[in-house]
Tab-separated table of C-alpha atoms in Angstrom:
chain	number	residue	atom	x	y	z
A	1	UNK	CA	-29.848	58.831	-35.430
A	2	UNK	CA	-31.760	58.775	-31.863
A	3	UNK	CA	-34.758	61.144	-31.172
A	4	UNK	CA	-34.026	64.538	-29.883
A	5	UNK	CA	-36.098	67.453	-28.672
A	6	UNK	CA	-35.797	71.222	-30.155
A	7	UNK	CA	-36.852	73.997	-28.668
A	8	UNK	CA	-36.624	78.077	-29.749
A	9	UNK	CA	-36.645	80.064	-26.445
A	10	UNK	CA	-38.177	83.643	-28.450
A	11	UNK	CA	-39.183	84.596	-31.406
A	12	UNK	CA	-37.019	87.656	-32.703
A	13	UNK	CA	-36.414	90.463	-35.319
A	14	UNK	CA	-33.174	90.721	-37.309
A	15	UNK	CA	-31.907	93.287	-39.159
A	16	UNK	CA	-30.049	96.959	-39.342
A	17	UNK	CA	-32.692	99.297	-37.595
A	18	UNK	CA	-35.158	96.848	-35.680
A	19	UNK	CA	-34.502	98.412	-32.194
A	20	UNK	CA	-37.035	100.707	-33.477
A	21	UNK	CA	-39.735	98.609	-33.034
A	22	UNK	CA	-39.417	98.458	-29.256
A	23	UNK	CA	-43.338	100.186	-29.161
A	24	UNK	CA	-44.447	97.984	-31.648
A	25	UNK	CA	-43.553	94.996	-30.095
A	26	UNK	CA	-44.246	96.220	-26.502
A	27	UNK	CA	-47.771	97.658	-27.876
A	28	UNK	CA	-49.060	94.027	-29.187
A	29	UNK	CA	-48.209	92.159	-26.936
A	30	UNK	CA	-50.175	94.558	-24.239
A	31	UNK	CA	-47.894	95.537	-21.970
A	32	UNK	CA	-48.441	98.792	-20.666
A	33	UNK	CA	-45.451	100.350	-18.871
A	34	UNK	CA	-41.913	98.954	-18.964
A	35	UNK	CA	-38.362	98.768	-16.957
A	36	UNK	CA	-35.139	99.509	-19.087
A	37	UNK	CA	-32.778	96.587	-17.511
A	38	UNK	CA	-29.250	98.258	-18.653
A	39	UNK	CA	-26.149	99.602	-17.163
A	40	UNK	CA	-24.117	103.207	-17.064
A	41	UNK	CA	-22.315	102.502	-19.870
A	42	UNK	CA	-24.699	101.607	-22.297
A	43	UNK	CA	-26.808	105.171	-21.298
A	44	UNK	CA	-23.505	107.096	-21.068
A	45	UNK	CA	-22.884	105.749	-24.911
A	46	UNK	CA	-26.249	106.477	-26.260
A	47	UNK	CA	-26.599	102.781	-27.381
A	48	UNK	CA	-29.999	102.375	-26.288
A	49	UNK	CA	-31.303	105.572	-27.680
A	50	UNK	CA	-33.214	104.227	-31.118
A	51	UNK	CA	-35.332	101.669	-28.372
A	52	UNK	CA	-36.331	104.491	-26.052
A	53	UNK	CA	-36.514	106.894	-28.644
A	54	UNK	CA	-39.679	104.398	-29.823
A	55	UNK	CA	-41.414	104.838	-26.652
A	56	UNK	CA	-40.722	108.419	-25.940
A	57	UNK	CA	-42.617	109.076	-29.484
A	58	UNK	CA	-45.387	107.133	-28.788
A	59	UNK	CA	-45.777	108.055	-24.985
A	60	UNK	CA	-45.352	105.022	-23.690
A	61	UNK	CA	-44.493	104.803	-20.174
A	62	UNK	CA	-41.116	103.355	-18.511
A	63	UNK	CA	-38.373	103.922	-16.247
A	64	UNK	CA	-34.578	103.281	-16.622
A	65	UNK	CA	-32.621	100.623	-14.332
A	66	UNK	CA	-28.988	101.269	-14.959
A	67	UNK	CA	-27.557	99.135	-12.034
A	68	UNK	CA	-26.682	96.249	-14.178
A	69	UNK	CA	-22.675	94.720	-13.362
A	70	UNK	CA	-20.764	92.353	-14.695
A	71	UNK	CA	-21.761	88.863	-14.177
A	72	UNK	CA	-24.992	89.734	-13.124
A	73	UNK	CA	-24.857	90.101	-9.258
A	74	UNK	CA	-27.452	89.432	-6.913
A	75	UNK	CA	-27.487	93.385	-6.168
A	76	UNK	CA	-28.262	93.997	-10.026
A	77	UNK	CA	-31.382	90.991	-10.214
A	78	UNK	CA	-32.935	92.186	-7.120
A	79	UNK	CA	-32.809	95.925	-7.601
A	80	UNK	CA	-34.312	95.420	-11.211
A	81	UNK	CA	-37.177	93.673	-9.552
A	82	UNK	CA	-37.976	96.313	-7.346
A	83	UNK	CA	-37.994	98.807	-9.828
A	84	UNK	CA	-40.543	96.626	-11.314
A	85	UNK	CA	-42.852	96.619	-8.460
A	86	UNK	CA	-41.975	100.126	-7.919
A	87	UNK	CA	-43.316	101.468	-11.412
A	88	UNK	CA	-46.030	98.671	-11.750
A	89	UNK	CA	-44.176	97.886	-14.643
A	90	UNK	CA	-45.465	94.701	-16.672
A	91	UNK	CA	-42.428	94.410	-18.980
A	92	UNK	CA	-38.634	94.528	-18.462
A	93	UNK	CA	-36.832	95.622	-21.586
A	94	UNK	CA	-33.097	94.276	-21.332
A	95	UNK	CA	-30.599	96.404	-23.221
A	96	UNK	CA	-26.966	95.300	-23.504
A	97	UNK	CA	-24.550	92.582	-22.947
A	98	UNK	CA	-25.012	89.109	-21.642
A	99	UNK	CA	-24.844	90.319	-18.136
A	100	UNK	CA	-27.834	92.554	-18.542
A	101	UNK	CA	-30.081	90.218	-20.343
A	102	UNK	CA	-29.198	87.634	-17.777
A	103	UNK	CA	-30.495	89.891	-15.420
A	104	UNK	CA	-33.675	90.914	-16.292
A	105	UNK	CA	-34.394	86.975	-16.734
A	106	UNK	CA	-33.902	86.925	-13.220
A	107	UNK	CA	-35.910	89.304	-12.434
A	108	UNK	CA	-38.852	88.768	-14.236
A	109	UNK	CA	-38.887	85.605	-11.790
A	110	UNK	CA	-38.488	87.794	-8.736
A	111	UNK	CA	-40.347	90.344	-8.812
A	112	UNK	CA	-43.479	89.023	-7.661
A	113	UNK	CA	-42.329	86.102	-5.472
A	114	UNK	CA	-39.084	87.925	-4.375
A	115	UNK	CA	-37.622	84.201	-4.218
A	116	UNK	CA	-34.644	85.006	-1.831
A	117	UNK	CA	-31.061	83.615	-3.064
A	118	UNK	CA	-30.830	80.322	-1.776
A	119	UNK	CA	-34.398	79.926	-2.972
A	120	UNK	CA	-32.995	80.898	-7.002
A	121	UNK	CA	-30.276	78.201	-6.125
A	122	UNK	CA	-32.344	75.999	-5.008
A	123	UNK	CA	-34.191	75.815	-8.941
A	124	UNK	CA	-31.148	76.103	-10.638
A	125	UNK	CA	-31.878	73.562	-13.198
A	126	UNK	CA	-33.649	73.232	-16.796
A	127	UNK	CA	-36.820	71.253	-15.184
A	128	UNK	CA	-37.556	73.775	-12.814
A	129	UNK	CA	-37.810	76.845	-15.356
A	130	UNK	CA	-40.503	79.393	-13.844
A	131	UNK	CA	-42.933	81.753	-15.550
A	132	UNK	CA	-42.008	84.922	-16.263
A	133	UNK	CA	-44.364	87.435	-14.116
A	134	UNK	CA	-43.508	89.819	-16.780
A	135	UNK	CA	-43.170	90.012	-20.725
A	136	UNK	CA	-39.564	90.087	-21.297
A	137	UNK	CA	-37.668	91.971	-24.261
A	138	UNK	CA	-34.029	90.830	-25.018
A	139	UNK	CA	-31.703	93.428	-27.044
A	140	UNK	CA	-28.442	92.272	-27.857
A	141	UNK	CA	-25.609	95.304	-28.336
A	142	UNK	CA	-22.773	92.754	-28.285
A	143	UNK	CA	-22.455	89.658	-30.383
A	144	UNK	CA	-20.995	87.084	-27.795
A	145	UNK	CA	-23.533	85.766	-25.144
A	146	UNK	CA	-26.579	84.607	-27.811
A	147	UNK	CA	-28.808	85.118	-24.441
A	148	UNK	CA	-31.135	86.868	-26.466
A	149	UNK	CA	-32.418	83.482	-27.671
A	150	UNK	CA	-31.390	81.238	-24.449
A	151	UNK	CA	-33.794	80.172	-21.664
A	152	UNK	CA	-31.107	80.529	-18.946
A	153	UNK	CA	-29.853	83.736	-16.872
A	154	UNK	CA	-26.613	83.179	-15.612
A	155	UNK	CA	-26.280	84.973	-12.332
A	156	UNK	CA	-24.308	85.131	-9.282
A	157	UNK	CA	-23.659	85.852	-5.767
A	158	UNK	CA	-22.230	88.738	-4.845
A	159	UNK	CA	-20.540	87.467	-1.320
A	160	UNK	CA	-19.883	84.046	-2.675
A	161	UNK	CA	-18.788	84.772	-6.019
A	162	UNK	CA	-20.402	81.897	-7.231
A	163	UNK	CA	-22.333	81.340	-10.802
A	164	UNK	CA	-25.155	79.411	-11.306
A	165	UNK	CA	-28.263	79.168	-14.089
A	166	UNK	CA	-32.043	80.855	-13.639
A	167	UNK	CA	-34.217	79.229	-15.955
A	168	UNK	CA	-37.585	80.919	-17.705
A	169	UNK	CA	-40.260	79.131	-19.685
A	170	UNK	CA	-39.754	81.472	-22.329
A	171	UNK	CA	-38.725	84.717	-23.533
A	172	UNK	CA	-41.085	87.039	-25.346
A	173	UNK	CA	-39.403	89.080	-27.595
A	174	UNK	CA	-35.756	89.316	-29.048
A	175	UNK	CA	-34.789	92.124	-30.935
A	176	UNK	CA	-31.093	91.988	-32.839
A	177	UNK	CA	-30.526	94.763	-34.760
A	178	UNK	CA	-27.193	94.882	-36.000
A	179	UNK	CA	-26.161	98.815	-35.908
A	180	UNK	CA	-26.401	98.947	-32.042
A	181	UNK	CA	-22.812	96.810	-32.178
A	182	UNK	CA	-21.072	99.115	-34.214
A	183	UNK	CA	-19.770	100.999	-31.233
A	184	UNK	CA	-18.129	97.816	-29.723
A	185	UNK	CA	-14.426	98.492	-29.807
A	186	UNK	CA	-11.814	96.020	-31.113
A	187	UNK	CA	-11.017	94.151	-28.381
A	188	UNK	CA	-14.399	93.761	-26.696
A	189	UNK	CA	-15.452	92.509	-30.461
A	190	UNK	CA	-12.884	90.317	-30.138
A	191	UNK	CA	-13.607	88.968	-26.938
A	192	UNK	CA	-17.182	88.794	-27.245
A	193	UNK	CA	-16.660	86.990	-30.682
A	194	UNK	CA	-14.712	84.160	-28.894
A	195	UNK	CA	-17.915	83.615	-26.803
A	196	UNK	CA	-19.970	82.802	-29.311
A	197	UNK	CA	-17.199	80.457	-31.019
A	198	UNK	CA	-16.724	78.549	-27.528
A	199	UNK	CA	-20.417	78.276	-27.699
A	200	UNK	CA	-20.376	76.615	-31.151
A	201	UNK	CA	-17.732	74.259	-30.173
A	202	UNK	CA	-18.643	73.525	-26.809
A	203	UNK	CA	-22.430	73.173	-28.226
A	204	UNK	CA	-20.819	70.659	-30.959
A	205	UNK	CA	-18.830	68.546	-28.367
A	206	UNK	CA	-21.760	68.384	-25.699
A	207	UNK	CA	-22.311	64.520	-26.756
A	208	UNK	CA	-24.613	64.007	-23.833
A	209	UNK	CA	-27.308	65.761	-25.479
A	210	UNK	CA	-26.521	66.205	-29.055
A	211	UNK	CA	-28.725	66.331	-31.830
A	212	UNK	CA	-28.508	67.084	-35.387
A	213	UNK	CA	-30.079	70.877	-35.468
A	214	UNK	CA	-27.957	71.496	-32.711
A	215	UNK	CA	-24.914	70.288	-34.602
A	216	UNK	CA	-26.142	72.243	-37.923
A	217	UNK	CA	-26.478	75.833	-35.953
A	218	UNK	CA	-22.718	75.215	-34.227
A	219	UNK	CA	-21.055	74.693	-37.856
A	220	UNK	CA	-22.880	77.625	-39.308
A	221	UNK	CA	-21.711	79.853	-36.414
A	222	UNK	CA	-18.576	78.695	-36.608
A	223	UNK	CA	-18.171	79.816	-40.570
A	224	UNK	CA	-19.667	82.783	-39.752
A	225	UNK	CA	-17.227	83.734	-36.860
A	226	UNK	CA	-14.436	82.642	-39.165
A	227	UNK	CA	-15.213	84.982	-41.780
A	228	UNK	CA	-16.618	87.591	-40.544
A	229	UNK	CA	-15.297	88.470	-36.951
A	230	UNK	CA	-12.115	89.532	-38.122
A	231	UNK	CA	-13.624	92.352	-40.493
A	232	UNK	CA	-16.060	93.365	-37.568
A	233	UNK	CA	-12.293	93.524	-35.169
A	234	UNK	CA	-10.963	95.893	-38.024
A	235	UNK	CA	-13.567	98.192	-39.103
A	236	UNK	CA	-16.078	98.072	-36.451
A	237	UNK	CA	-18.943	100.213	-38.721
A	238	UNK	CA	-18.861	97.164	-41.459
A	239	UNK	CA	-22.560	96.799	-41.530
A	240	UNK	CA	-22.263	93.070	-42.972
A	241	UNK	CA	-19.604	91.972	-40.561
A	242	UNK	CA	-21.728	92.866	-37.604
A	243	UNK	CA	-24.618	91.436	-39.104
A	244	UNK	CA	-22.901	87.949	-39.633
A	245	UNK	CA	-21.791	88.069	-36.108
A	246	UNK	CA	-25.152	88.662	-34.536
A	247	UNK	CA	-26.550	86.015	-36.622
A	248	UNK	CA	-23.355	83.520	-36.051
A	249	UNK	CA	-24.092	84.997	-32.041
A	250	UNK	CA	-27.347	83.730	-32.173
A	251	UNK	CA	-27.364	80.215	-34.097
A	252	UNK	CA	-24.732	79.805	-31.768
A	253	UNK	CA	-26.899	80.463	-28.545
A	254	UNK	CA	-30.094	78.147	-30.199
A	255	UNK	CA	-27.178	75.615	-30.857
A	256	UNK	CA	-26.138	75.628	-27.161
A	257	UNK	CA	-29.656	76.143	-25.863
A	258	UNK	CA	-29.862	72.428	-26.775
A	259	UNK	CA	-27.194	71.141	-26.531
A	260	UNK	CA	-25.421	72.926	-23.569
A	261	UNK	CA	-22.096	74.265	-22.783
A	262	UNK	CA	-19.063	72.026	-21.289
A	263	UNK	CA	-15.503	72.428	-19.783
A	264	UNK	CA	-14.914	75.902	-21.289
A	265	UNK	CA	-17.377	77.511	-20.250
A	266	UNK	CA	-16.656	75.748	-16.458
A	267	UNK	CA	-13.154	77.018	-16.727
A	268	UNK	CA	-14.737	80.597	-17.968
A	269	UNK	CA	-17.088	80.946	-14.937
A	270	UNK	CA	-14.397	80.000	-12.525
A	271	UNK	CA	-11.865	83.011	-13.457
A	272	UNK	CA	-14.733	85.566	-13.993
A	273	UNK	CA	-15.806	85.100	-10.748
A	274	UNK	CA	-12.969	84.854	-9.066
A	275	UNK	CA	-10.505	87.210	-11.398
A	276	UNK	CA	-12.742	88.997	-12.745
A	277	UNK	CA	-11.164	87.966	-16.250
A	278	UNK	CA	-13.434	89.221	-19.387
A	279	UNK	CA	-15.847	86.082	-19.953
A	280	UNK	CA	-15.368	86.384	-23.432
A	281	UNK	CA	-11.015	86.506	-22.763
A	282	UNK	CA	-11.414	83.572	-20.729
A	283	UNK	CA	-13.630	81.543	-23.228
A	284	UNK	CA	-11.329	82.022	-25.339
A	285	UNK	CA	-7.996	80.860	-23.807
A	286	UNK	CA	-9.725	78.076	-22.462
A	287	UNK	CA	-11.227	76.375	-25.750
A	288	UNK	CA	-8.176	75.585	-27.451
A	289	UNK	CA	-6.450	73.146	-24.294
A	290	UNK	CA	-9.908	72.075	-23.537
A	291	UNK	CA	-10.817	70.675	-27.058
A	292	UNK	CA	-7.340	69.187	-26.845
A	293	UNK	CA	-8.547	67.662	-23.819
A	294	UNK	CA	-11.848	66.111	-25.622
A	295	UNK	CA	-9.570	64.659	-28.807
A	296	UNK	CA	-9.090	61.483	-27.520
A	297	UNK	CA	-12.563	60.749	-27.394
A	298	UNK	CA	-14.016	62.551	-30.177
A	299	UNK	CA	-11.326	63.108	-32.803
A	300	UNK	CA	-14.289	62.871	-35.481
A	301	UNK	CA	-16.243	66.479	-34.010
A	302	UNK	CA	-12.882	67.585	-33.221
A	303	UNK	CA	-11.563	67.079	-36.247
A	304	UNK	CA	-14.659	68.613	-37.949
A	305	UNK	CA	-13.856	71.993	-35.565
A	306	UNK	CA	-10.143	72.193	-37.042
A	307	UNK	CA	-11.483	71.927	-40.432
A	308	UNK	CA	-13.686	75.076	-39.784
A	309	UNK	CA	-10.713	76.993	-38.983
A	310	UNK	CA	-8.135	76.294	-42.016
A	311	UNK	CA	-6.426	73.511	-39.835
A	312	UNK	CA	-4.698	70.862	-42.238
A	313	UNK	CA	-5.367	67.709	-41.572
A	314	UNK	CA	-3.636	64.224	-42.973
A	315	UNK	CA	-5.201	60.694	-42.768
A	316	UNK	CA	-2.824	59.389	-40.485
A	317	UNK	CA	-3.187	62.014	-37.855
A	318	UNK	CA	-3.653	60.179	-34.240
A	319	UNK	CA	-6.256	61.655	-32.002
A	320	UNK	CA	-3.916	63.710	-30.185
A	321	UNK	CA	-2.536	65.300	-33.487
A	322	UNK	CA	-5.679	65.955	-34.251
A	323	UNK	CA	-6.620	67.734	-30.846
A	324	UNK	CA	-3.423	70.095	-31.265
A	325	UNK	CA	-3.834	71.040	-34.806
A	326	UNK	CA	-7.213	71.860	-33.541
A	327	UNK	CA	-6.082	73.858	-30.896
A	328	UNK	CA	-3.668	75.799	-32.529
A	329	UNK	CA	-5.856	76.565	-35.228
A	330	UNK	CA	-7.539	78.396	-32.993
A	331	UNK	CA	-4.777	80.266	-31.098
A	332	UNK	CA	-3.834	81.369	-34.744
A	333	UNK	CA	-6.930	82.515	-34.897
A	334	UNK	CA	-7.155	84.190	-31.980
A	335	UNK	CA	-3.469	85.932	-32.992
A	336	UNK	CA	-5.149	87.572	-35.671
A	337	UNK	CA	-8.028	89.300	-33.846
A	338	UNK	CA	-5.679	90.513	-30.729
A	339	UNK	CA	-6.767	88.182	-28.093
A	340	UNK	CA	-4.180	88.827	-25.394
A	341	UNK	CA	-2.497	86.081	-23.705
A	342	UNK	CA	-2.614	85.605	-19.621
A	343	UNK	CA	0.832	86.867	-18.684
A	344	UNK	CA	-0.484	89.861	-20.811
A	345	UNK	CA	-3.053	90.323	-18.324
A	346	UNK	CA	-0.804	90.430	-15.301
A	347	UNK	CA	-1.311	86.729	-14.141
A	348	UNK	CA	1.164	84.915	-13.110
A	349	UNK	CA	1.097	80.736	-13.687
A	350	UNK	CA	-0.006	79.854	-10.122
A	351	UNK	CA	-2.324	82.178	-10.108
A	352	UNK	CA	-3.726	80.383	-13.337
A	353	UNK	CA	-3.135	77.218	-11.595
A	354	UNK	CA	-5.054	78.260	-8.371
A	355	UNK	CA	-8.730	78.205	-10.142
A	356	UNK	CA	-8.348	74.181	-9.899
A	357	UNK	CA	-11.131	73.449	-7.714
A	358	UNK	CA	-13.662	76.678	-8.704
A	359	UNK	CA	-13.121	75.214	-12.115
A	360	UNK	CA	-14.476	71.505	-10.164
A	361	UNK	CA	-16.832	73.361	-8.974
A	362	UNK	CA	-18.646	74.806	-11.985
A	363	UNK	CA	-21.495	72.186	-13.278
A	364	UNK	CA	-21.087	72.986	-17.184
A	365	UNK	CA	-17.210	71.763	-16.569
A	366	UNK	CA	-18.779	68.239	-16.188
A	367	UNK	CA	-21.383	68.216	-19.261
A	368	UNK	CA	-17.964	67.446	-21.132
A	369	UNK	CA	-17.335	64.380	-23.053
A	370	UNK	CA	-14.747	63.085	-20.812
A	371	UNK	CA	-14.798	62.576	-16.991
A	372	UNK	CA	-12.997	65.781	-16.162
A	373	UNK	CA	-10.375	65.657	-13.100
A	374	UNK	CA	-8.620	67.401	-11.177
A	375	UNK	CA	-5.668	66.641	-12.891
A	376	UNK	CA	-7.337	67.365	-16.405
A	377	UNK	CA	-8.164	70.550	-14.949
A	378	UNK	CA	-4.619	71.269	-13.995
A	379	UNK	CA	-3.234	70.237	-17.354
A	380	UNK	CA	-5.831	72.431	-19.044
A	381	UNK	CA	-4.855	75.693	-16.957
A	382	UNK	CA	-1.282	75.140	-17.098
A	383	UNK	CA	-1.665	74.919	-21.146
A	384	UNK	CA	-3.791	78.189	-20.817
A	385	UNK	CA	-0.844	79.758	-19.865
A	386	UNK	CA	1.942	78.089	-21.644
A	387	UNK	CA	0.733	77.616	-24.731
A	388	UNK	CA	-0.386	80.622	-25.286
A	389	UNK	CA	1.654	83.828	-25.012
């Protein structure tokens, strides 16, 4: 076993009710005013109402940004840094999904530099991370993206439709309290429980830079998702089921923090930009083919996936056996929680087929253990759709 660097990107508190101690945490570590980085939906359903409710009883000042999208749009980064310099805030408080914590990592770079687009593309990579010019809180109300304990915003343009990474130094603050998921229906449980297996998996098979912690995190997440996401898709107030997501959610995002994501997440990217498929739907379909993909080079970790997932396995299993009882392990899986298939959502196979070369495109599609192709990629997307229904 080689030498391999760890890092934790925030410390955080866990645990039913810990919203509450937004002012707390705001209070020592002396900010003074803050920006709410959330969207309509999370106001409209009174999800963030514990976190203000803090601040409102200890008169502490902020103001709401509620202009967060889906896949974090230039439009949402650089109007949450303006609202920054606007108020003179020196916090940003990010309430919500993946999109909305990506977001306000964004701009906590911006808003003092006001680094223009090509500038943020410019630094898209882990060795160029920039200081915060801001504390930044991270609240989780979904248990998917495990941003809360990442050092990467994943943005994108809005006239390009293209994703790429905005790396921070460091977080300050995560705060993952459990009851703020409850209102998550099925589906979007579902979905955003599929993100945090791809990130297990993809963590696991990320040979480039694995390491044993890494590794460790993945398998626990993995269990947990396995257990406990199908409770949390049937009775979505099961206190312990959300709990065990948001903590599968999380060692999952330390796990890939490390180790980074691969192919699915490449494949993700490509159709949420460009379909505007549910990242968490698209994670999903596209783990099963793609660790099929992998088995030929790492039956072992593949293998070890399956085994997490009640796939039955028999000594003289080649590598591709292994990669398809893998893979339809999962699909199983994903049966059971309602993950709908493609033609479900209205796509048709060339239209599956057409995301070739955004998938190419994508840099996480080539942190995978294999020299991905175009004609991998094909194979892949075509088994998206075919294999799945």
């Amino acid at each position: 076993m080689g030498i391999s660097y760890h890092k934790q990107t925030a410390p955080f508190y866990f645990g039913a009710g810990a919203s509450e101690k937004l002012y707390e945490a705001l209070n020592d570590m002396g900010a003074t005013k803050a920006v709410i980085c959330t969207d309509k939906g999370v106001i409209a359903a009174g999800v963030a109402d514990k976190a203000i409710a803090s601040l409102k009883e200890n008169n502490f000042p902020y103001a709401i940004f509620d202009g967060c999208l889906p896949d974090a749009p230039d439009t949402s980064f650089y109007g949450a840094a303006e609202l920054i310099r606007k108020e003179s805030a020196d916090a940003i408080v990010a309430v919500g999904g993946g999109s909305n914590m990506d977001t306000a990592k964004c701009a906590s770079i911006i808003a003092k530099n006001n680094k223009t687009l090509d500038e943020l593309k410019a630094i898209s990579d882990p060795s160029m991370a920039q200081v915060p010019s801001v504390k930044i809180v991270l609240i989780p109300t979904t248990s998917g993206t495990g941003s809360e304990e990442t050092t990467v915003g994943v943005v994108s343009s809005s006239e390009t439709h293209e994703k790429f990474g905005v790396f921070v130094t460091n977080v300050d603050l995560s705060i993952i309290d459990p009851e703020l998921t409850t209102g998550m229906p099925p589906q979007l449980t579902a979905m955003t429980g599929m993100d945090t297996i791809a990130h297990a998996c993809e963590a696991f098979t990320t040979t480039s830079v694995k390491n044993p912690v890494s590794d460790q995190r993945a398998l626990a997440a993995m269990r947990l998702a396995k257990e406990w996401l199908p409770v949390a898709v049937k009775d979505g107030n099961n206190i312990q089921a959300r709990s065990s997501m948001c903590l599968a959610c999380t060692l999952a995002g330390m796990a890939f923090n490390d180790s980074m994501n691969n192919f699915g997440h490449g494949i993700a990217h490509a159709f949420g930009t460009r379909s505007h498929l549910p990242h968490g739907l698209a994670c999903a379909l596209a783990e099963p083919p793609a660790l099929e993909s992998f088995a030929n080079e790492i039956p072992g970790l593949i293998k070890e996936i399956g085994l997490q997932f009640d796939a039955e396995f028999s000594d003289s299993d080649t590598p591709e056996e292994i990669g398809k009882k893998t893979g339809n392990a999962l699909r199983k899986f994903m049966k059971e929680i309602g993950i709908p298939s493609l033609e479900e959502r209205g796509m048709s196979r060339e239209e599956v087929l057409a995301h070739r070369d955004g998938v190419m495109a994508e840099f996480q599609t080539h942190l995978a253990p294999i020299k991905i192709t175009p004609e991998i990629v094909e194979k892949v997307l075509a088994s998206m759709y075919d294999n799945y229904r």
